[in-house]
Short mmCIF file of C-alpha atoms in Angstrom, two decimals:
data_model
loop_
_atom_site.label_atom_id
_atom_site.label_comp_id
_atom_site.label_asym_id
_atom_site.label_seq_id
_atom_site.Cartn_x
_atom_site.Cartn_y
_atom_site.Cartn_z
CA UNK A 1 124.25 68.20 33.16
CA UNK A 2 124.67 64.41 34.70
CA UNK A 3 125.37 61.59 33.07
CA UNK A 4 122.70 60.32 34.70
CA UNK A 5 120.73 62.03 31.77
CA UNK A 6 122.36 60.97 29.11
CA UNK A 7 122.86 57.26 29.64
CA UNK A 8 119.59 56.63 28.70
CA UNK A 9 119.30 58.37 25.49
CA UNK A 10 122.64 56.10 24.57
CA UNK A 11 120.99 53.27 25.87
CA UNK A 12 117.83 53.68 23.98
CA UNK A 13 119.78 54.61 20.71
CA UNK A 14 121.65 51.48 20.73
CA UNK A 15 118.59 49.01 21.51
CA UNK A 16 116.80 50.91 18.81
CA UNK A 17 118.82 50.60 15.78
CA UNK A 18 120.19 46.59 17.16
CA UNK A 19 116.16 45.22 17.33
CA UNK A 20 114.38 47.91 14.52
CA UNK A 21 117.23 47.84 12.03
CA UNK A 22 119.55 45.28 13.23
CA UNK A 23 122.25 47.54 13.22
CA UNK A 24 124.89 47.21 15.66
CA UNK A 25 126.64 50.97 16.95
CA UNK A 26 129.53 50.99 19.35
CA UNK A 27 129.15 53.86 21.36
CA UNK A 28 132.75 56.17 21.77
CA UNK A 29 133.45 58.92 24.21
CA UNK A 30 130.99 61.51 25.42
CA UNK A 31 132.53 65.36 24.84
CA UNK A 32 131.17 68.57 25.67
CA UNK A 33 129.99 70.13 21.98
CA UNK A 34 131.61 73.51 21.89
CA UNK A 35 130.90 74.08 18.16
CA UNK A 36 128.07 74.19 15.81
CA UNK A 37 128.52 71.86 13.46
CA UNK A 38 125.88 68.17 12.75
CA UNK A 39 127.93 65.32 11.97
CA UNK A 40 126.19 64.14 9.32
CA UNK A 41 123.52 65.01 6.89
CA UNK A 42 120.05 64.06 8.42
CA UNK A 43 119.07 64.94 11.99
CA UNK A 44 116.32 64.60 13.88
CA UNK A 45 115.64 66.92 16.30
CA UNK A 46 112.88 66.71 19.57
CA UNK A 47 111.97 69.07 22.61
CA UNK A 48 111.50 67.93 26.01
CA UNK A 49 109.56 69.27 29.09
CA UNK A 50 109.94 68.23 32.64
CA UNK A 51 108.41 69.90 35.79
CA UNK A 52 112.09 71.46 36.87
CA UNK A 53 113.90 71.32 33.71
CA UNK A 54 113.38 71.67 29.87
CA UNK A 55 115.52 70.79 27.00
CA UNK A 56 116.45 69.70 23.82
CA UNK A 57 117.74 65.99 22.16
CA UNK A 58 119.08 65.37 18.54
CA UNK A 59 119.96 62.40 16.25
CA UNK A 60 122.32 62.76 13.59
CA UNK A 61 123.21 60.29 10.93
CA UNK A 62 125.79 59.65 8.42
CA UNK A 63 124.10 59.58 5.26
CA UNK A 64 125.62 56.08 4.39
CA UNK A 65 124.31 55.20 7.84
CA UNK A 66 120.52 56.56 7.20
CA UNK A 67 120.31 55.15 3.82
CA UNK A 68 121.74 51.68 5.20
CA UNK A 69 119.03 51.56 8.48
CA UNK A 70 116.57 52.70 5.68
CA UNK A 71 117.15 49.49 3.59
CA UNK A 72 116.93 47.11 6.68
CA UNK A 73 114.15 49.01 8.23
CA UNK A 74 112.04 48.98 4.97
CA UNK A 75 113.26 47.32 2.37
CA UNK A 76 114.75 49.87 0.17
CA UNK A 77 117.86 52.00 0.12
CA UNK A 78 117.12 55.56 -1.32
CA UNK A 79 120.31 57.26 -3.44
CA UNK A 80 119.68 59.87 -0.92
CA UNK A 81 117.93 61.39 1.55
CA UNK A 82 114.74 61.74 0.50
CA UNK A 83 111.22 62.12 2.38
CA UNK A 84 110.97 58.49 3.27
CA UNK A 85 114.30 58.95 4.92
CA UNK A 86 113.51 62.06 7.24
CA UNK A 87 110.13 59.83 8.38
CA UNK A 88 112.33 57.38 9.40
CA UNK A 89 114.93 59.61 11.20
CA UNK A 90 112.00 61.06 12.93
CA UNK A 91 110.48 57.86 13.96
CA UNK A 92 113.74 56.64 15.17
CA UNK A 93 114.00 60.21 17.10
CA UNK A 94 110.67 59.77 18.81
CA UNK A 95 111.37 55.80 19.81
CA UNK A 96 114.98 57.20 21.35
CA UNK A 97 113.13 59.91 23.47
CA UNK A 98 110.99 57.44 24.47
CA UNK A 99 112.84 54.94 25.57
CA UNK A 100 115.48 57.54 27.26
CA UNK A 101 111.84 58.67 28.99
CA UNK A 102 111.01 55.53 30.49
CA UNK A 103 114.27 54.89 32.08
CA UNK A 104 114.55 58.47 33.50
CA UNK A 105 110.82 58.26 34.54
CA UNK A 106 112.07 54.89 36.81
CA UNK A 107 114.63 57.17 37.76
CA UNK A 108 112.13 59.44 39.28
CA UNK A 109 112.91 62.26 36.28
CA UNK A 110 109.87 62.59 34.42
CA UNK A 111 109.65 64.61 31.28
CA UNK A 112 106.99 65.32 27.81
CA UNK A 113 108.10 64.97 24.75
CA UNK A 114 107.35 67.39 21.97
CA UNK A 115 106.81 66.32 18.21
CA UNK A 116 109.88 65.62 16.36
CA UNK A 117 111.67 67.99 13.41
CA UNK A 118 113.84 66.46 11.10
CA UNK A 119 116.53 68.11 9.58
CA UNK A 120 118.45 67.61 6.68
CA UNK A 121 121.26 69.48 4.23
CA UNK A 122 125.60 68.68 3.92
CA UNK A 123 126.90 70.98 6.48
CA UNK A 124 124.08 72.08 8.54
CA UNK A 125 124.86 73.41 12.16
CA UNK A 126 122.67 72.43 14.96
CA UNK A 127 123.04 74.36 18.54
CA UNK A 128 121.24 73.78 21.52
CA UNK A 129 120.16 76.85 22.92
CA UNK A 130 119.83 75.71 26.71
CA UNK A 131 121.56 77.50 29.59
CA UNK A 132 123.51 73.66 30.74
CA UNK A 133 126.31 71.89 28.97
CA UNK A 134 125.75 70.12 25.38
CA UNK A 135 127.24 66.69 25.50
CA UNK A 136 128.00 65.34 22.22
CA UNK A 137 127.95 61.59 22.20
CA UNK A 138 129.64 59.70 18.73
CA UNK A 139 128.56 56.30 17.70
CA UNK A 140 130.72 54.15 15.07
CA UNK A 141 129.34 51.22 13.07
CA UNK A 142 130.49 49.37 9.89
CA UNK A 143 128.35 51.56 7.93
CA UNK A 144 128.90 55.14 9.36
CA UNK A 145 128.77 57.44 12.17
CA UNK A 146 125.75 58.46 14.34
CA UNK A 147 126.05 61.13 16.92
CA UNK A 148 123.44 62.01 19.65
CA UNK A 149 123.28 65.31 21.48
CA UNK A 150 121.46 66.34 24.71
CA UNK A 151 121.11 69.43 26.48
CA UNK A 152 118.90 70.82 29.49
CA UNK A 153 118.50 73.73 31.30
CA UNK A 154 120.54 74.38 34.00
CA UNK B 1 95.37 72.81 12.44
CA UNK B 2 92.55 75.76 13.04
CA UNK B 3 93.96 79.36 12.26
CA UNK B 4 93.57 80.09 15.31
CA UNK B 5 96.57 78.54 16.08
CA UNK B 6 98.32 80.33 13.79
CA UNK B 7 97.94 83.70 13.94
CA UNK B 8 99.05 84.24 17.39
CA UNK B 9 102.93 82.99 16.26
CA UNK B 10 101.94 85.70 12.85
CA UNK B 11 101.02 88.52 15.27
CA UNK B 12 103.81 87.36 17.56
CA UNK B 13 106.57 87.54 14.80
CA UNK B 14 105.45 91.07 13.66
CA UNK B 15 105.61 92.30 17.01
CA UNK B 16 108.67 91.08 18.04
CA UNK B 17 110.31 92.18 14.79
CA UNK B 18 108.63 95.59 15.11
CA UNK B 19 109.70 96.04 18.72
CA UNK B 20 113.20 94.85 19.44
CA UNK B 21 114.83 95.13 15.84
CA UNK B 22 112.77 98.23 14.37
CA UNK B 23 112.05 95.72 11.17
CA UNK B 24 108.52 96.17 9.41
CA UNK B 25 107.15 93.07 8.02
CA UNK B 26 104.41 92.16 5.37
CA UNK B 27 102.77 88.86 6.15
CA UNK B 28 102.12 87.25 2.70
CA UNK B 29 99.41 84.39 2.22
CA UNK B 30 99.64 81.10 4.87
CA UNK B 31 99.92 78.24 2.62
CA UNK B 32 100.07 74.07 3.32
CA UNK B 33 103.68 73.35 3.07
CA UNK B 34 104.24 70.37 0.97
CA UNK B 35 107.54 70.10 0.39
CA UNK B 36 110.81 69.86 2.77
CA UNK B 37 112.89 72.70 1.80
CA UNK B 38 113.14 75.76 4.53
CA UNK B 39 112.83 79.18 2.96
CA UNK B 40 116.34 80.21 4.20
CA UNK B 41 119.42 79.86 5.92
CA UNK B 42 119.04 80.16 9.71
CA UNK B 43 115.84 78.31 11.36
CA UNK B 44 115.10 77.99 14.60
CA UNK B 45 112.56 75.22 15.82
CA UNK B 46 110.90 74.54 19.05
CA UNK B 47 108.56 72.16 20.63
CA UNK B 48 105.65 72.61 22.45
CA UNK B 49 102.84 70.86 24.83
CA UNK B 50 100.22 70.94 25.98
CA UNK B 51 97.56 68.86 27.50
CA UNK B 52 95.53 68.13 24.79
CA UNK B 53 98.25 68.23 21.76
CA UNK B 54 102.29 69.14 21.28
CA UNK B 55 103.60 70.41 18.18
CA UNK B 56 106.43 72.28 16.87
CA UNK B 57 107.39 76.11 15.29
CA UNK B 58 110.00 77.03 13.14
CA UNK B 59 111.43 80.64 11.96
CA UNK B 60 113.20 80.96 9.23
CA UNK B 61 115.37 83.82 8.19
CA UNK B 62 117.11 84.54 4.63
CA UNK B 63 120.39 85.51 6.01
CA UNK B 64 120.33 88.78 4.27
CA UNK B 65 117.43 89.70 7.01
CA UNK B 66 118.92 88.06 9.74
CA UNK B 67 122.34 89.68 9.45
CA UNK B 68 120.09 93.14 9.22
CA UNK B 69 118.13 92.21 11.96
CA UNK B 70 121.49 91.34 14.14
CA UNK B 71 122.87 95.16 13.31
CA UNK B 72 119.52 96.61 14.35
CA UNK B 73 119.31 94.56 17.82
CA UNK B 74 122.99 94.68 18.35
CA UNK B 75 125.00 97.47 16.65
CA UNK B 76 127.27 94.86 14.45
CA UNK B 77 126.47 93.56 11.66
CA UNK B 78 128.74 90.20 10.71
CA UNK B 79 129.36 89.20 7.29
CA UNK B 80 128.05 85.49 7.69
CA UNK B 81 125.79 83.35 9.91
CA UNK B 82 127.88 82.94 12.67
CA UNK B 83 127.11 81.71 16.96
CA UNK B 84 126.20 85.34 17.65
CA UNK B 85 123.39 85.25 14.72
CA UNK B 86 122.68 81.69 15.93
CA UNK B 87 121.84 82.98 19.39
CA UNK B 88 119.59 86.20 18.52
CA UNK B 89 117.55 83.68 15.93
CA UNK B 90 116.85 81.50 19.37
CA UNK B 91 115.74 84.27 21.25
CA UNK B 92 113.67 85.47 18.66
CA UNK B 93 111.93 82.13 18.55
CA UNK B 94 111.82 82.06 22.58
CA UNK B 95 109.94 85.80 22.18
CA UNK B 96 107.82 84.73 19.24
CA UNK B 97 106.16 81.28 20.90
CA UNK B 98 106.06 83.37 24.50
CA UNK B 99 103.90 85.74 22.80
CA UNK B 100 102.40 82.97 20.77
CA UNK B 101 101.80 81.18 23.84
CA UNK B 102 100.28 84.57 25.89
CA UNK B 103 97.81 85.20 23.20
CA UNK B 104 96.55 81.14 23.11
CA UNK B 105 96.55 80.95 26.90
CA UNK B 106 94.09 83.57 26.82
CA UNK B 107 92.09 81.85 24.29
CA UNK B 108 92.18 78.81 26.81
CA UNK B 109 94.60 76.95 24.68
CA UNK B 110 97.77 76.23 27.60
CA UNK B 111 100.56 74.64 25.87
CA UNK B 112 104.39 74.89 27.90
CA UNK B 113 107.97 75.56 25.34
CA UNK B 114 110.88 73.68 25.36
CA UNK B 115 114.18 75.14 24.34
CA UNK B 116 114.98 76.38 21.04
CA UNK B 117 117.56 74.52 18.60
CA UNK B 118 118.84 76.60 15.91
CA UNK B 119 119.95 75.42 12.69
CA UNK B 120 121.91 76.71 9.66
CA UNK B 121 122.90 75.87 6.16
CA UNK B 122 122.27 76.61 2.46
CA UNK B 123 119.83 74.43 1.00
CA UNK B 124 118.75 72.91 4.62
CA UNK B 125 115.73 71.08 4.58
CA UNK B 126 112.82 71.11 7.75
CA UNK B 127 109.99 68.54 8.21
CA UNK B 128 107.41 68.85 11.09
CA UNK B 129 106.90 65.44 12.22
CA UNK B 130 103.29 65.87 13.23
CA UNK B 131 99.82 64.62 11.86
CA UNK B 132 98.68 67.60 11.51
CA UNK B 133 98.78 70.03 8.06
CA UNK B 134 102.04 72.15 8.43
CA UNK B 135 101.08 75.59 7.83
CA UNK B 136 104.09 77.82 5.99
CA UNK B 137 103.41 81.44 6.53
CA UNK B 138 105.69 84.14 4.43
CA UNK B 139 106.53 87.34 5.23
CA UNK B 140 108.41 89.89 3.10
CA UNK B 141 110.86 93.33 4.39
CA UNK B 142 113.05 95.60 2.76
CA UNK B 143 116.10 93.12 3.63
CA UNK B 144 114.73 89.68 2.84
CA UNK B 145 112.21 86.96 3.80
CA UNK B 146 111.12 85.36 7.00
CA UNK B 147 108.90 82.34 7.06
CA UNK B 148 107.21 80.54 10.17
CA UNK B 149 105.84 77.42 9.73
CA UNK B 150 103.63 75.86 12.89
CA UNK B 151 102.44 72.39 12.97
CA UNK B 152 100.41 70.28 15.61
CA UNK B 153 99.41 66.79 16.37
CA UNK B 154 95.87 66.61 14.99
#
């Protein structure tokens, strides 16, 4: 796994939430995920297929976070996550794999992506089950955490 | 969503079941899921492509069957969901959508897998972000329930 592939999905996270939800995330140190354990509550989850390699990327909120990007997204703020919520985690999942697409497609690394699945429950694990490292990437902001993961193939 | 997407992942399931864990299972009614909650507490998801549409599967176990299933495929039988569990639950869903994705090729339907991502937790919730109806299939065994659920783009 190169950093090469993850940049982007960082990238594309933090121009996502500053221009959709004008939410500003400060992006800490990359780490190899060795457990199983989301860290948060609401994650959305998305495939992708390239001609060498295939693999998997995932979102997970906070649920302060969520129901904060929720209110400047839309509007409202939700008690909790609630249907409205997961649409928007998966929109947000799709516009991240997108943008992390176009950058690696300049890059000469094209890929698909698959339709998102979103996730949500206190404690739920998440695992990548790809043969190449899972790097674990946290995110702080003045409303919560936000931690991407990505993981191809070897 | 035509059944004829469907029924390949149902045929699929019961065959892989039947085969490499020796576990008989009753497929129960398909139904339109509606709702978010998964029918369990290990799922694994994964997202597929093809040329015309991409979607996404999901298998979910009541951990009473999937600790069963681990002792018939394995010898051991652990008392919780644990990485070991979380592992055979992504093969199973690699072996379901291959045979899934055998059966539509030959039905000129070509679609390509990414990698699996398993997920666990009481309670856990799973939404197919897709335009298309999200069909929940049940099944029923001597040890518990298993559910697939298989949605597309329409």
């Amino acid at each position: 796994m190169n950093v090469e592939y993850v940049n982007p999905f960082l990238s594309s996270l933090v121009n996502v939430l500053g221009t959709m939800a004008n939410t500003k995330i400060v992006p800490g140190q990359p780490r190899l995920k060795k457990d199983e354990q989301a860290r948060g509550e609401v994650s959305g989850l998305i495939g992708m297929i390239g001609p060498t390699t295939k693999g998997s990327f995932s979102v997970t909120f906070e649920e302060s976070l969520a129901l904060e990007i929720m209110s400047r997204m839309l509007g409202e703020k939700p008690d909790s996550i609630n249907e409205e919520v997961t649409d928007m985690v998966g929109e947000i999942t799709n516009m991240v794999t997108g943008g992390a697409k176009r950058i690696l497609g300049e890059k000469g690394h094209e890929f698909s992506m698959a339709t998102p699945v979103v996730v949500s429950g206190k404690g739920h694990t998440i695992t990548h089950k790809t043969t190449g490292a899972k790097i674990l990437m946290p995110f702080d902001s003045d409303f919560g955490k936000v931690f991407i993961e990505v993981s191809f193939d070897e």
